Coordinates of C-alpha atoms and ligand atoms in Angstrom, one line a residue:
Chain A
X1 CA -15.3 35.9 -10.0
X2 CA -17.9 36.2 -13.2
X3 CA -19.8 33.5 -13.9
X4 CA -20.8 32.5 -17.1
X5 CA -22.5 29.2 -18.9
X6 CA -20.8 26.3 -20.0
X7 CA -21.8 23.2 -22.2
X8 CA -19.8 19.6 -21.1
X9 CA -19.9 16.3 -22.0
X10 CA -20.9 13.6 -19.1
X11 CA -20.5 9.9 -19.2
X12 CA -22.0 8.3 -16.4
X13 CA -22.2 4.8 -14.9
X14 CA -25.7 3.3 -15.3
X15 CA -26.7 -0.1 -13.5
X16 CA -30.7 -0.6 -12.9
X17 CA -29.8 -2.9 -10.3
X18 CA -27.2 -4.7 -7.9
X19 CA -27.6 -8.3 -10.1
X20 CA -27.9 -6.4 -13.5
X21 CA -24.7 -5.2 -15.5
X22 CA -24.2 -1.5 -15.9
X23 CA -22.3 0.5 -18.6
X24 CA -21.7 3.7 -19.4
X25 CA -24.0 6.5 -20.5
X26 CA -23.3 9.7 -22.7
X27 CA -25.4 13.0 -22.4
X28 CA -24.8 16.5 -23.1
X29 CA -25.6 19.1 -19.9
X30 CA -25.9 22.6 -22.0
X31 CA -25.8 26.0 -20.7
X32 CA -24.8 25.5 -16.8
X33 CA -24.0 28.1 -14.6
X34 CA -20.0 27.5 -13.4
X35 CA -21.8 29.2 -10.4
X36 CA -23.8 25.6 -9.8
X37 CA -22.3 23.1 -7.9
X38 CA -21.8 19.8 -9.4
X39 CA -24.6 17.9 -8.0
X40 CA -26.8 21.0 -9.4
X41 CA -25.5 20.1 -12.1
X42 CA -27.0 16.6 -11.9
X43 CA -30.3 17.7 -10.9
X44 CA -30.5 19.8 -14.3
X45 CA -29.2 16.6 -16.3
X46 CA -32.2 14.5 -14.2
X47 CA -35.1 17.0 -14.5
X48 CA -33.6 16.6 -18.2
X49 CA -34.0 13.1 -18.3
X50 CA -37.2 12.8 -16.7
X51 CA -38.7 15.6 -19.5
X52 CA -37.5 12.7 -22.3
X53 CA -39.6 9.9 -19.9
X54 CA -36.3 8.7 -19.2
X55 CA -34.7 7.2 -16.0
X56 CA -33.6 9.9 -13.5
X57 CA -29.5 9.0 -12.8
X58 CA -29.1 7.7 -8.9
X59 CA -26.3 9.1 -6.6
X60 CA -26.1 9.8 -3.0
X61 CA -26.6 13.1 -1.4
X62 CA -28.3 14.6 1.7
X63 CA -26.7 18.0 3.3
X64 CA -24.9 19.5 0.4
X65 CA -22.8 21.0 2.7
X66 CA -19.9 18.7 3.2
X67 CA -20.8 17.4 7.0
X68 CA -22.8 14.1 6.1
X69 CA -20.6 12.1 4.1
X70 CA -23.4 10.9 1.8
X71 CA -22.2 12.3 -1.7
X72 CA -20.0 10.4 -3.5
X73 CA -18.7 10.0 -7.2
X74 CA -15.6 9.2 -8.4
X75 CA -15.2 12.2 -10.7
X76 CA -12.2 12.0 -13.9
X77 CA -10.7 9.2 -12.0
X78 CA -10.7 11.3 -8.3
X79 CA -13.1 10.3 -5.6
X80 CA -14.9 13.5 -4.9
X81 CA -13.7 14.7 -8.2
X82 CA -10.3 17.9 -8.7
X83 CA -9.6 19.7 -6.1
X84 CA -8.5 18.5 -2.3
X85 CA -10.1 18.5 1.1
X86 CA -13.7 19.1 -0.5
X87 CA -16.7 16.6 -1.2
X88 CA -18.6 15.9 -4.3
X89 CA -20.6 18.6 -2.8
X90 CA -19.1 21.2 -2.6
X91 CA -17.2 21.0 -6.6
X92 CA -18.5 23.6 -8.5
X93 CA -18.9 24.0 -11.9
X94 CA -16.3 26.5 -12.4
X95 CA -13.5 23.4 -12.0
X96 CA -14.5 22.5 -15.6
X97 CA -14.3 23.8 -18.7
X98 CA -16.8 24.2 -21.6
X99 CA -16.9 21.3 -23.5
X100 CA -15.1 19.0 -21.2
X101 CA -15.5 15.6 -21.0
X102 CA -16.3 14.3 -17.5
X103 CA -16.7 10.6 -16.1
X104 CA -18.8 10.0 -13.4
X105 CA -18.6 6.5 -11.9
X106 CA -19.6 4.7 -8.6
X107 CA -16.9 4.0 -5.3
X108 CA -15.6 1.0 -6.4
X109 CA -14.7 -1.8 -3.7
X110 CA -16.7 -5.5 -3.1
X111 CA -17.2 -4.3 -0.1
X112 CA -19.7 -1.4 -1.3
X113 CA -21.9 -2.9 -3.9
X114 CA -24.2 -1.2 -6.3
X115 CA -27.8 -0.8 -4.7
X116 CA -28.2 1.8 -8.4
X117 CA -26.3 3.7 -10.6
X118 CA -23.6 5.4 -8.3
X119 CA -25.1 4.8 -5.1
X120 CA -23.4 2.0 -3.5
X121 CA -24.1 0.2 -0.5
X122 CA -21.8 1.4 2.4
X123 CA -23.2 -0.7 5.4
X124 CA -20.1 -2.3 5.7
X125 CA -19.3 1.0 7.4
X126 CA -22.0 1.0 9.7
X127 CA -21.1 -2.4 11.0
X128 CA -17.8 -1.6 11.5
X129 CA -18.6 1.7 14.0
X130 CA -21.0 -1.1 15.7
X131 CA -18.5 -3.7 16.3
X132 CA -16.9 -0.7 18.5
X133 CA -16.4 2.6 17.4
X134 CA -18.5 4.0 20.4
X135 CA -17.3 4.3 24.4
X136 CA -19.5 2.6 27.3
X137 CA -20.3 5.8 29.4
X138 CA -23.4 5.6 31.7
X139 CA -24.6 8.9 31.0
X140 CA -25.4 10.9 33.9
X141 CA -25.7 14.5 34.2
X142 CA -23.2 16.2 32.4
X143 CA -19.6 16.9 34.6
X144 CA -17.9 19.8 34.7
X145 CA -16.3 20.5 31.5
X146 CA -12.7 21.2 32.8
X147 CA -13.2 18.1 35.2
X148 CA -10.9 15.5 33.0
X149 CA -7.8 17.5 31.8
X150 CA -7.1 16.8 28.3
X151 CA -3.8 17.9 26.7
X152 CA -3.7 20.3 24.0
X153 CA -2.0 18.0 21.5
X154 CA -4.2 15.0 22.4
X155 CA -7.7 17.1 21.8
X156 CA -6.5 18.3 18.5
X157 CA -5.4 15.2 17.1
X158 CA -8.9 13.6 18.5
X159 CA -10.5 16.6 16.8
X160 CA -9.0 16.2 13.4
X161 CA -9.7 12.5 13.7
X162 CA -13.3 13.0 14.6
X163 CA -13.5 15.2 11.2
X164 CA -14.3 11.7 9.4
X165 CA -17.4 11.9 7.9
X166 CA -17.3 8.3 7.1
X167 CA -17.8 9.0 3.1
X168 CA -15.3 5.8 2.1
X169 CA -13.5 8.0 0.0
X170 CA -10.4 6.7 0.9
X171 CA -11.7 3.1 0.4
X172 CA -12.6 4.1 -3.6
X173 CA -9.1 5.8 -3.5
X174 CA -7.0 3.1 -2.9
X175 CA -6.1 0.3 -5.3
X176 CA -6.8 -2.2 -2.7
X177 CA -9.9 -0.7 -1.6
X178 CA -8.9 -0.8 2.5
X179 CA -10.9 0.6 4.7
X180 CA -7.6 1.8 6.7
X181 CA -7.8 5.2 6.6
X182 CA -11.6 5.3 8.1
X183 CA -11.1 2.5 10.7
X184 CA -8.5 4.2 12.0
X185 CA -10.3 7.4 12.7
X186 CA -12.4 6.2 14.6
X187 CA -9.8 4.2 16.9
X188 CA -7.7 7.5 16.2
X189 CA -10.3 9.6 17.2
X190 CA -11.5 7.8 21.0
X191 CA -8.1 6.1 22.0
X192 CA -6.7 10.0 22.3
X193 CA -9.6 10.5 24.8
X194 CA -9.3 9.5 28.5
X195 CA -13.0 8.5 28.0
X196 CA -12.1 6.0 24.8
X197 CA -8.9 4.8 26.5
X198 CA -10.7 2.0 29.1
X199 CA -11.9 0.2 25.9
X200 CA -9.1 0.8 23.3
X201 CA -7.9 -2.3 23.5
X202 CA -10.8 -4.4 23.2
X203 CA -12.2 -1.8 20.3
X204 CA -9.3 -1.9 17.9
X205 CA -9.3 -5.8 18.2
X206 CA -13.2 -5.9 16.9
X207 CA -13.1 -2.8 14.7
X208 CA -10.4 -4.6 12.4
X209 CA -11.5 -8.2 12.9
X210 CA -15.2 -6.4 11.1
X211 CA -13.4 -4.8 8.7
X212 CA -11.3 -7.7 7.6
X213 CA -14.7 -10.0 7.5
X214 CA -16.4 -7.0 5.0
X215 CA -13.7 -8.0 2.5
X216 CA -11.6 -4.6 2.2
X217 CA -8.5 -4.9 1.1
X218 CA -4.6 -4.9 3.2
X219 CA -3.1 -1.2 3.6
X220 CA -0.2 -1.2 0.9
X221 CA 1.0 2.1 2.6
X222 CA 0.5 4.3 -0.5
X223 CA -1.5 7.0 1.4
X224 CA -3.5 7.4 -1.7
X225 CA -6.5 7.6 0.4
X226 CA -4.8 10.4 2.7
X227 CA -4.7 12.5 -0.7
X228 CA -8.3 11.9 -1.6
X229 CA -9.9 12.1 1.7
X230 CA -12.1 15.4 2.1
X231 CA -11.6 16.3 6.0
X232 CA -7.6 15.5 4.7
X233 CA -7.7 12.7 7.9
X234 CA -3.6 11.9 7.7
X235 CA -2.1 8.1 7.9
X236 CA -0.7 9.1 11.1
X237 CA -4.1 7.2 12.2
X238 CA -3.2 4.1 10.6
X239 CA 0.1 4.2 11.8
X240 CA -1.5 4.7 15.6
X241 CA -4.2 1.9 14.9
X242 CA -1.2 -0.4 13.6
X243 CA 0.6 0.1 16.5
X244 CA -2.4 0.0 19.2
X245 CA -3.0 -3.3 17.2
X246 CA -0.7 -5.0 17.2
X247 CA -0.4 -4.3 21.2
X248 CA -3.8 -4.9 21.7
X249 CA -2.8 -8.2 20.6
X250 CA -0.1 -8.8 22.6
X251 CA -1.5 -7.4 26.2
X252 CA -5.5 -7.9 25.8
X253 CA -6.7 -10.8 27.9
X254 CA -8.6 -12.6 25.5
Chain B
X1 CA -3.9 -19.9 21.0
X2 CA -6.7 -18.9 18.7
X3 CA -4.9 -15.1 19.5
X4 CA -2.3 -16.4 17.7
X5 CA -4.3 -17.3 14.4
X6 CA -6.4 -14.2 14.4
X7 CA -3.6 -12.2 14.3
X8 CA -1.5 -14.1 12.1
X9 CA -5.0 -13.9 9.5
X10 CA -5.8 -10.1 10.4
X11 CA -5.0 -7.8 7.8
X12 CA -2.7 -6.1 10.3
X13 CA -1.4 -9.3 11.2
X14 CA -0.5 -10.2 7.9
X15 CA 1.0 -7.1 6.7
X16 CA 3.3 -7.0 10.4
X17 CA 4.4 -10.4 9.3
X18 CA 5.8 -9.2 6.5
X19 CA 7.3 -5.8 7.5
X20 CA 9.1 -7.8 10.5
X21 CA 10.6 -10.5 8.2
X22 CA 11.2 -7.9 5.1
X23 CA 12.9 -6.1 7.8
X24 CA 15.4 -8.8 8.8
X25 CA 15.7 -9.8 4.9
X26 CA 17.3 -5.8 5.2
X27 CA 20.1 -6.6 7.8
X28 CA 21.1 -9.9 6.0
X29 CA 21.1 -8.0 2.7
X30 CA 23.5 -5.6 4.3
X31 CA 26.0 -7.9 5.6
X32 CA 25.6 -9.4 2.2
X33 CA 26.4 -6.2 0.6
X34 CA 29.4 -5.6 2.4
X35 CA 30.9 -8.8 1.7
X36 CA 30.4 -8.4 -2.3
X37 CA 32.6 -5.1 -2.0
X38 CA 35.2 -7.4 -1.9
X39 CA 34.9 -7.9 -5.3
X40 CA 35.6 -4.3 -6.1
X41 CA 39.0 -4.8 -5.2
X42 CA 41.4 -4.1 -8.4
X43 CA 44.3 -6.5 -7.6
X44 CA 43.2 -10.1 -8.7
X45 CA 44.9 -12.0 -6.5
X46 CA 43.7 -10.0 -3.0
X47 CA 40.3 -9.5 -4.6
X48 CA 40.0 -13.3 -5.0
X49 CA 41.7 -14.0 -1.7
X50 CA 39.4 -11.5 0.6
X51 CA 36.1 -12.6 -1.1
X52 CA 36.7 -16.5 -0.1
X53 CA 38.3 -15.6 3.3
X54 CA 34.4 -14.1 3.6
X55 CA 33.0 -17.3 2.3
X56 CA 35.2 -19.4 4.6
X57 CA 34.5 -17.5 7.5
X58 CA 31.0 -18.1 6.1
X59 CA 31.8 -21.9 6.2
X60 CA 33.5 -22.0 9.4
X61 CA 30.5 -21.4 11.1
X62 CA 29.4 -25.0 10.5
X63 CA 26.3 -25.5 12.5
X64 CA 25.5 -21.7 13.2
X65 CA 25.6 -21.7 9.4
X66 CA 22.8 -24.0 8.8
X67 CA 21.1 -22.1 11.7
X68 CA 21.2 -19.0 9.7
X69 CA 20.4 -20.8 6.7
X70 CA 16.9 -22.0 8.3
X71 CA 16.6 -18.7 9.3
X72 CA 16.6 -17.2 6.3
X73 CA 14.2 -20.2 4.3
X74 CA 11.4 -19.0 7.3
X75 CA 11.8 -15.3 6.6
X76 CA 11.6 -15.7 2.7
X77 CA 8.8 -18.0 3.7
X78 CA 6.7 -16.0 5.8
X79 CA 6.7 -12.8 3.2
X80 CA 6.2 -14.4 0.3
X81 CA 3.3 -16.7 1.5
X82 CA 2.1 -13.1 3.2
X83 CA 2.5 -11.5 0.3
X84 CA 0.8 -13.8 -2.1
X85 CA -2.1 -13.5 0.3
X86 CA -2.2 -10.1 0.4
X87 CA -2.4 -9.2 -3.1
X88 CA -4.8 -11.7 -3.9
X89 CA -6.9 -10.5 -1.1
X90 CA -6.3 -7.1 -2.4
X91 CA -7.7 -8.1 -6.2
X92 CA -11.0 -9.2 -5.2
X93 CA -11.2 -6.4 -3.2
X94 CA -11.4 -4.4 -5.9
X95 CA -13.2 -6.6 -8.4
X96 CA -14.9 -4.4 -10.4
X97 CA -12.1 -1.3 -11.8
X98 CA -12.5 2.2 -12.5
X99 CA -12.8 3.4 -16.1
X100 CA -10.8 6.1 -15.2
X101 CA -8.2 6.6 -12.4
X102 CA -6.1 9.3 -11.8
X103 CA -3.7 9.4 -8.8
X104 CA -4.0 11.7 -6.0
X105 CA -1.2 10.9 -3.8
X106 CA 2.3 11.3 -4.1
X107 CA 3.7 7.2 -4.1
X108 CA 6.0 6.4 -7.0
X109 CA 5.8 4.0 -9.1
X110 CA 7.9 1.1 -7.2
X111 CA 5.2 0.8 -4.9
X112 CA 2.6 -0.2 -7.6
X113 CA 4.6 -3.3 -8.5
X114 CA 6.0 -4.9 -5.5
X115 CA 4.4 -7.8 -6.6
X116 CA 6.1 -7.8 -10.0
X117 CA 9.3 -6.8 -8.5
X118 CA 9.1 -9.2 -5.8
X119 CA 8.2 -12.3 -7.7
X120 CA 11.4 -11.3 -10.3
X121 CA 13.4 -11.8 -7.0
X122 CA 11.9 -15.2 -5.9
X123 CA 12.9 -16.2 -9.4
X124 CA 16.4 -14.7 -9.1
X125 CA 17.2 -16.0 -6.1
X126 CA 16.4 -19.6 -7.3
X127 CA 19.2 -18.8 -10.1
X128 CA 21.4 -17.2 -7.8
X129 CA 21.2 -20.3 -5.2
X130 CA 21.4 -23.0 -8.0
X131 CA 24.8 -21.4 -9.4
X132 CA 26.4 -19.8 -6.4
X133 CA 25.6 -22.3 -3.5
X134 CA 25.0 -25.2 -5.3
X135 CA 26.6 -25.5 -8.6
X136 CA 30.2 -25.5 -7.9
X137 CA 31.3 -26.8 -11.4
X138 CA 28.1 -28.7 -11.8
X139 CA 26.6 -26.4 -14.6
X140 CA 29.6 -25.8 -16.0
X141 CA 33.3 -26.0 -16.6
X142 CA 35.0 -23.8 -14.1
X143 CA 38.9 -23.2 -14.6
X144 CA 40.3 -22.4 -11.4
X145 CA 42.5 -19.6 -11.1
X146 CA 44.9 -21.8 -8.6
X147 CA 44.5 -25.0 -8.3
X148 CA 41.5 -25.8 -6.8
X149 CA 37.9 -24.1 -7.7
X150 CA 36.9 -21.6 -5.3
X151 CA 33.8 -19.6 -4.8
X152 CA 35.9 -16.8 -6.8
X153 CA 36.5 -18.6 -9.6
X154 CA 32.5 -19.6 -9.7
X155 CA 31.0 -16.4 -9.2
X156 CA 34.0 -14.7 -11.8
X157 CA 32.8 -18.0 -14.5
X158 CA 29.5 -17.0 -13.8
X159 CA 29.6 -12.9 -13.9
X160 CA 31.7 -13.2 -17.5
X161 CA 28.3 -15.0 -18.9
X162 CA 26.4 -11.7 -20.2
X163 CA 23.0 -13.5 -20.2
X164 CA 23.5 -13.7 -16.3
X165 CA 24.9 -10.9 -15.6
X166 CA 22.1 -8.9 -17.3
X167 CA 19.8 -11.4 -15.3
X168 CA 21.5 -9.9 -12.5
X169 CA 21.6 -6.3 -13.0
X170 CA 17.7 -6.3 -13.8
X171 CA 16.6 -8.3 -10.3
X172 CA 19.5 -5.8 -7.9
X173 CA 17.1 -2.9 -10.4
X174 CA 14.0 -5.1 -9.1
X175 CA 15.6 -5.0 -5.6
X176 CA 16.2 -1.3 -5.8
X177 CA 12.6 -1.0 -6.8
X178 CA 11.4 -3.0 -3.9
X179 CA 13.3 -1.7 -1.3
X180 CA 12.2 2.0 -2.4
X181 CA 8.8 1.8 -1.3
X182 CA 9.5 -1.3 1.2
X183 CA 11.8 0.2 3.7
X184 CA 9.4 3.0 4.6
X185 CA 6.7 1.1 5.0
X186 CA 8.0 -1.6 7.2
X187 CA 8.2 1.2 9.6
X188 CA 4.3 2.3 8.9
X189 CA 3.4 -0.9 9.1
X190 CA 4.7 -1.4 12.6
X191 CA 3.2 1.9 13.8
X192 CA 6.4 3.8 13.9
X193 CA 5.7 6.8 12.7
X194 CA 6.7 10.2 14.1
X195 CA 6.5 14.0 12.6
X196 CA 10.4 14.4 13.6
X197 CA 11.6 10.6 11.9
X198 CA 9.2 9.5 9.4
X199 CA 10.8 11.8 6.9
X200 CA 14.1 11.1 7.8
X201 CA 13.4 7.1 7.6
X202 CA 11.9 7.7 4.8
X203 CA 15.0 9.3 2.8
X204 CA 17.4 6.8 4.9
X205 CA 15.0 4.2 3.1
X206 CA 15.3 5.3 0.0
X207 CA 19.5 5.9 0.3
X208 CA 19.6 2.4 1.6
X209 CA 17.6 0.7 -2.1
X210 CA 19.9 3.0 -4.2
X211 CA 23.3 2.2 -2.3
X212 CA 22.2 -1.9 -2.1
X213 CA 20.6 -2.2 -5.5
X214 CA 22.9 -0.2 -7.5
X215 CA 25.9 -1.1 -5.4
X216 CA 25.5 -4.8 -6.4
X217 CA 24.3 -3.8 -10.0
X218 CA 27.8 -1.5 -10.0
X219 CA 29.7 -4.8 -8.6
X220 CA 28.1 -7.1 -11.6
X221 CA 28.9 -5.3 -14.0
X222 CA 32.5 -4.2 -13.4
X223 CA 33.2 -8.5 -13.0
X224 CA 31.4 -8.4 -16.8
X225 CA 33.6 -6.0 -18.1
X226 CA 37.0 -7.2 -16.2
X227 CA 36.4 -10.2 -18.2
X228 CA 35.1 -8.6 -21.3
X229 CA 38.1 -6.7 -21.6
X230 CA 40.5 -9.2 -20.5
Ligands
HEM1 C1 15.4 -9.9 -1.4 C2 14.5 -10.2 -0.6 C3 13.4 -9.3 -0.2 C4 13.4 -8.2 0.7 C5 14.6 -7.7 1.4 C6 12.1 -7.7 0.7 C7 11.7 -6.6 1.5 C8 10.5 -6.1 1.6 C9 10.1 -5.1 2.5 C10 11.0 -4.3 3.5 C11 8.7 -4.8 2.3 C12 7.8 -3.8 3.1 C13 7.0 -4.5 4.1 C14 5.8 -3.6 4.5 O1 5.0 -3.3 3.6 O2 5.7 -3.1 5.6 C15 8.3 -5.7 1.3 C16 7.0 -5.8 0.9 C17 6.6 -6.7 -0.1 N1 7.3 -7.7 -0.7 FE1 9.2 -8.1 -0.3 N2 11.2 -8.4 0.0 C18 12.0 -9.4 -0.6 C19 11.5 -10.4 -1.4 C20 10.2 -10.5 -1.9 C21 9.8 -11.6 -2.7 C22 10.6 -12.8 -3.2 C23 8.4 -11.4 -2.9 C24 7.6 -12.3 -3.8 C25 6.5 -12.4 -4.1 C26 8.1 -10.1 -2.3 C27 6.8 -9.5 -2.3 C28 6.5 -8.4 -1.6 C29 5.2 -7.8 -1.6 C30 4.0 -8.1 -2.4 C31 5.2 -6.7 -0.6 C32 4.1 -5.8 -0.2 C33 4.1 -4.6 -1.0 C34 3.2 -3.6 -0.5 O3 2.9 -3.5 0.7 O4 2.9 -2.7 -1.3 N3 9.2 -9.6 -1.6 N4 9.3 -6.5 0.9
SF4_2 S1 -11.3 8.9 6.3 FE1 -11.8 10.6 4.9 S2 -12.3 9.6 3.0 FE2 -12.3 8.0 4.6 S3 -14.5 7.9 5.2 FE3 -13.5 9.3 6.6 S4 -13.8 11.4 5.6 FE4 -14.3 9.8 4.0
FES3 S1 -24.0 15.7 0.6 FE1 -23.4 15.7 2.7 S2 -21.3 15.7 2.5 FE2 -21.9 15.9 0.5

C-alpha cells in the first residue's frame, strides 16, 4: 500500500501528577507518515513539544512489538485504539485519516491510578499474579518433554490463555472496570496443566480474594473486555474461573 | 464459617448469589405465566372460573403457601441486596469516566440498565402486591361479577384502570429487558458454559424474556381493551 503524509488533530489527557487534576490537551501533529505507527507518532508530537520547552506527554511503552503489555491508551473511546486483537503498538497511522480528530486518554479504573499523563499505575496486577498465579515446582533438571502427557485440547486452551500479556485492557474496557478477564487467564492458563492442577484450588481462592481487595469491579457478563483484549483471550476463562471458584469454595479445606 | 462470609463477600460470591436466586425467580415466573394465560380465555364466565380455580388451588395450599411465600421474600432479598452492592461496587470502580467510549463488544442495550430495569420491578411489584394480594376491595370499589368478589373481579377492576395497566405493560417491557441479558448470564455466572450450549442457552434465554415479558404485556392489555370496548 502507498503511503503518504497526513495532518490530525490530537487531544490528549494531561495530569502532572497522581494528586493534581488533569484535563485535556489540543495539538496539531502535521505531516506523518501513515507508514508510522501510532506511538511514532507520539514521539514526533514529543520531540515537538520539547522544541517549544514544553512538557514531553507520558505513556507507557517498552517492546513495540506487542509481547510486553506495557502500551496502553484508550484511543477514540477503544482501549488499544480501531482495529481488534492488536496493541497500541502495533496501530499504525494508516487507521486514520487526514484531519481526524483523535482522543487519547489513560485506562481508566481506581484500581490503576495516574502515576502521569496516561501512564497509570498497574501494580494491582502484579499483586494479583503474587497472591498465586505461579505453580510450586522444585526445579530440578529438566524431564523428559513427553514425560507428562498433556491432551491436545488442554495445551491449546493453556496456550491461548497464556497469550495474556497482562496489559488491563480488558479492565479499561469494561464499564465496571473488572479485572475478570485477566484473572482468569492466569487460573485459565495453569489449572489446564497437570503441573498447575495440585494448587488450583488454593490459587483461584487467593487470586480473586486480591483482586476483590484492589477495588475492581463485579463481572456484569458483557464480554466487552473479550472484544477489546489484544491476544483476543475469550470469557470462556471467566466462565472456567467461575466455576473452579465457586468449587474451590465448596471442597478446599480451609 | 468465615468460608461462608468470604464467599458470600467475593465478587464471585456475590454475583453466584444472584444468578442462583434470579434463576429460581425464572421458574416461579413461569408457573406464574402459565397461570395468567387463563385470562386469555374468551368466554367470561370459564375465563373467570379457571383463573380463581388457580388462585384457590393457590390457597389450598395453606401452610405450603406461606412456605413458598417466605421463599420468595428471601430470593427477592438476596438479589436485590446483591445487586445494590454490586453496582455500587461497580461505580467507584470506575470513578473517574472516559471522555469518549465507544463499544467494542457485541451486548445490547438491556444489559447496560439492569439496574434501571430492575429497580422499575421492585417498584412494580410493590404495586402489584398492594392491589392483587392485598387490596381486595380495600383501594377501591370492586363490583363482583357473582356475588361475592373474587380475585377475577380484582385483577379485571384493576386491568380496566389505563394508568395501571400502562404501569403494567412498561415493567413486563422492564422484565423483558431484564431477563434478555439475565438468563444468559445466570448460566456464565455459574461457570456453565460450553461451545455446543452457550449459544443455544443463550437464544433459549432470549425466547424465554420475549414469550414471559410480552406474553404478560399481550394478557394486560387484551383485559384493557375487553373492558374498553365493553
Ligand atoms: C422479577 C424478578 C426478577 C427476576 C426474575 C430477575 C432475574 C435476574 C437474572 C436471571 C439476572 C442475571 C444474574 C446474573 O448476572 O448471573 C439478574 C441480574 C440482575 N438483577 Fe434481577 N431479577 C428480578 C428482579 C430484580 C430487581 C427487583 C432488581 C432490583 C434492583 C434487580 C437487579 C438486578 C441487577 C442489578 C442484576 C445484575 C445485572 C448484571 O449483571 O448486569 N433484579 N436478574
Ligand atoms: S486479558 Fe487481554 S486485555 Fe486483559 S490483561 Fe490480558 S492481554 Fe490485556
Ligand atoms: S509496547 Fe510492548 S506490547 Fe506494546
Amino acid at each position: 500500500m502507498a503511503e503518504k503524509n497526513i495532518s490530525v488533530t490530537l487531544k490528549v489527557w494531561r495530569q502532572a501528577s497522581a494528586d493534581k487534576p488533569g484535563k485535556f490537551e489540543t495539538y496539531k501533529v502535521k505531516d506523518v507518515s501513515t507508514g508510522s505507527s501510532f506511538l511514532e507518532m507520539l514521539d514526533i508530537l514529543n520531540e515537538e513539544l520539547q522544541k517549544e520547552g514544553k512538557e514531553p506527554f507520558a505513556f507507557d511503552n517498552d517492546c513495540r512489538e506487542g509481547i510486553c503489555g506495557m502500551c496502553s491508551l484508550v484511543i477514540n473511546g477503544v482501549p488499544h485504539g480501531p482495529g481488534r486483537g492488536i496493541t497500541t503498538c502495533q496501530l499504525h497511522m494508516r487507521s486514520f485519516k487526514d484531519g481526524d480528530v483523535i482522543v487519547v486518554e489513560p485506562w481508566r479504573a481506581s484500581a490503576f491510578p495516574v502515576i502521569r499523563d496516561c501512564v497509570v499505575n498497574r501494580d494491582a496486577f502484579d499483586r494479583i499474579i503474587q497472591a498465586g498465579g505461579f505453580t510450586n515446582i522444585n526445579a530440578g533438571s529438566a524431564q523428559d518433554a513427553n514425560a507428562i502427557p498433556i491432551g491436545k485440547a488442554d495445551a491449546d486452551a493453556a496456550m491461548d490463555a497464556a497469550a495474556c500479556i497482562g496489559c488491563g485492557a480488558c479492565v479499561a474496557a469494561c464499564k465496571n472496570a473488572s479485572a475478570m478477564l485477566f484473572v482468569s487467564a492466569k487460573v485459565t492458563h495453569l489449572a489446564r496443566l497437570p503441573q498447575g492442577q495440585v494448587e488450583k484450588r488454593k490459587r483461584v481462592l487467593a487470586m480473586v480474594a486480591q483482586m476483590d481487595k484492589e477495588g475492581f469491579g463485579n463481572c456484569t457478563n458483557q464480554y466487552e473486555c473479550q472484544a477489546a483484549c489484544p491476544k483476543e483471550i475469550s470469557v470462556d476463562c471467566i466462565a472456567k474461573m467461575n466455576r473452579e471458584y465457586l468449587s474451590a469454595t465448596v471442597v478446599e479445606p480451609a | 464459617m468465615s468460608w461462608i462470609f468470604k464467599y458470600v463477600n467475593s465478587s464471585i460470591g456475590k454475583k453466584q448469589l444472584m444468578a442462583v436466586t434470579g434463576g429460581c425467580l425464572l421458574g416461579f415466573l413461569l408457573v406464574h405465566f402459565v397461570g395468567n394465560c387463563t385470562l386469555l380465555i374468551p368466554d367470561e364466565a370459564a375465563r373467570a372460573e379457571a383463573f380463581n380455580k388457580v388462585a384457590d388451588t393457590y390457597a389450598s395450599l395453606k401452610f405450603l403457601l406461606y412456605v413458598a411465600e417466605a421463599g420468595l421474600v428471601v430470593l427477592f432479598g438476596v438479589h436485590i441486596v446483591n445487586a445494590l452492592r454490586t453496582w455500587r461496587e461497580n461505580r467507584a470502580a470506575r470513578a473517574a469516566g472516559y471522555e469518549v467510549q465507544t463499544r467494542v463488544g457485541d451486548k445490547s442495550l438491556p444489559s447496560f440498565v439492569m439496574i434501571y430495569t430492575g429497580t422499575f420491578l421492585l417498584a412494580w411489584l410493590v404495586l402489584h402486591i398492594l392491589t392483587f394480594k392485598f387490596g381486595k376491595g380495600v383501594f377501591a370499589d370492586i363490583i363482583p361479577h357473582d356475588g361475592q368478589i373474587t380475585l377475577y373481579d380484582v385483577v379485571s377492576f384493576w386491568f380496566s384502570q389505563s394508568w395501571y395497566a400502562a404501569i403494567y405493560v412498561i415493567a413486563m417491557l422492564c422484565l423483558g429487558f431484564h431477563l434478555w441479558h439475565g438468563v444468559g448470564s445466570v448460566f456464565q455466572t455459574l461457570g456453565l458454559r460450553h461451545p455446543k450450549y452457550t449459544p443455544i442457552i443463550e437464544f433459549c434465554g432470549k425466547c424465554y424474556a420475549a414469550l414471559i415479558g410480552g406474553g404478560n404485556a399481550i394478557i394486560v392489555i387484551t383485559c384493557f381493551l375487553r373492558e374498553a370496548c365493553k
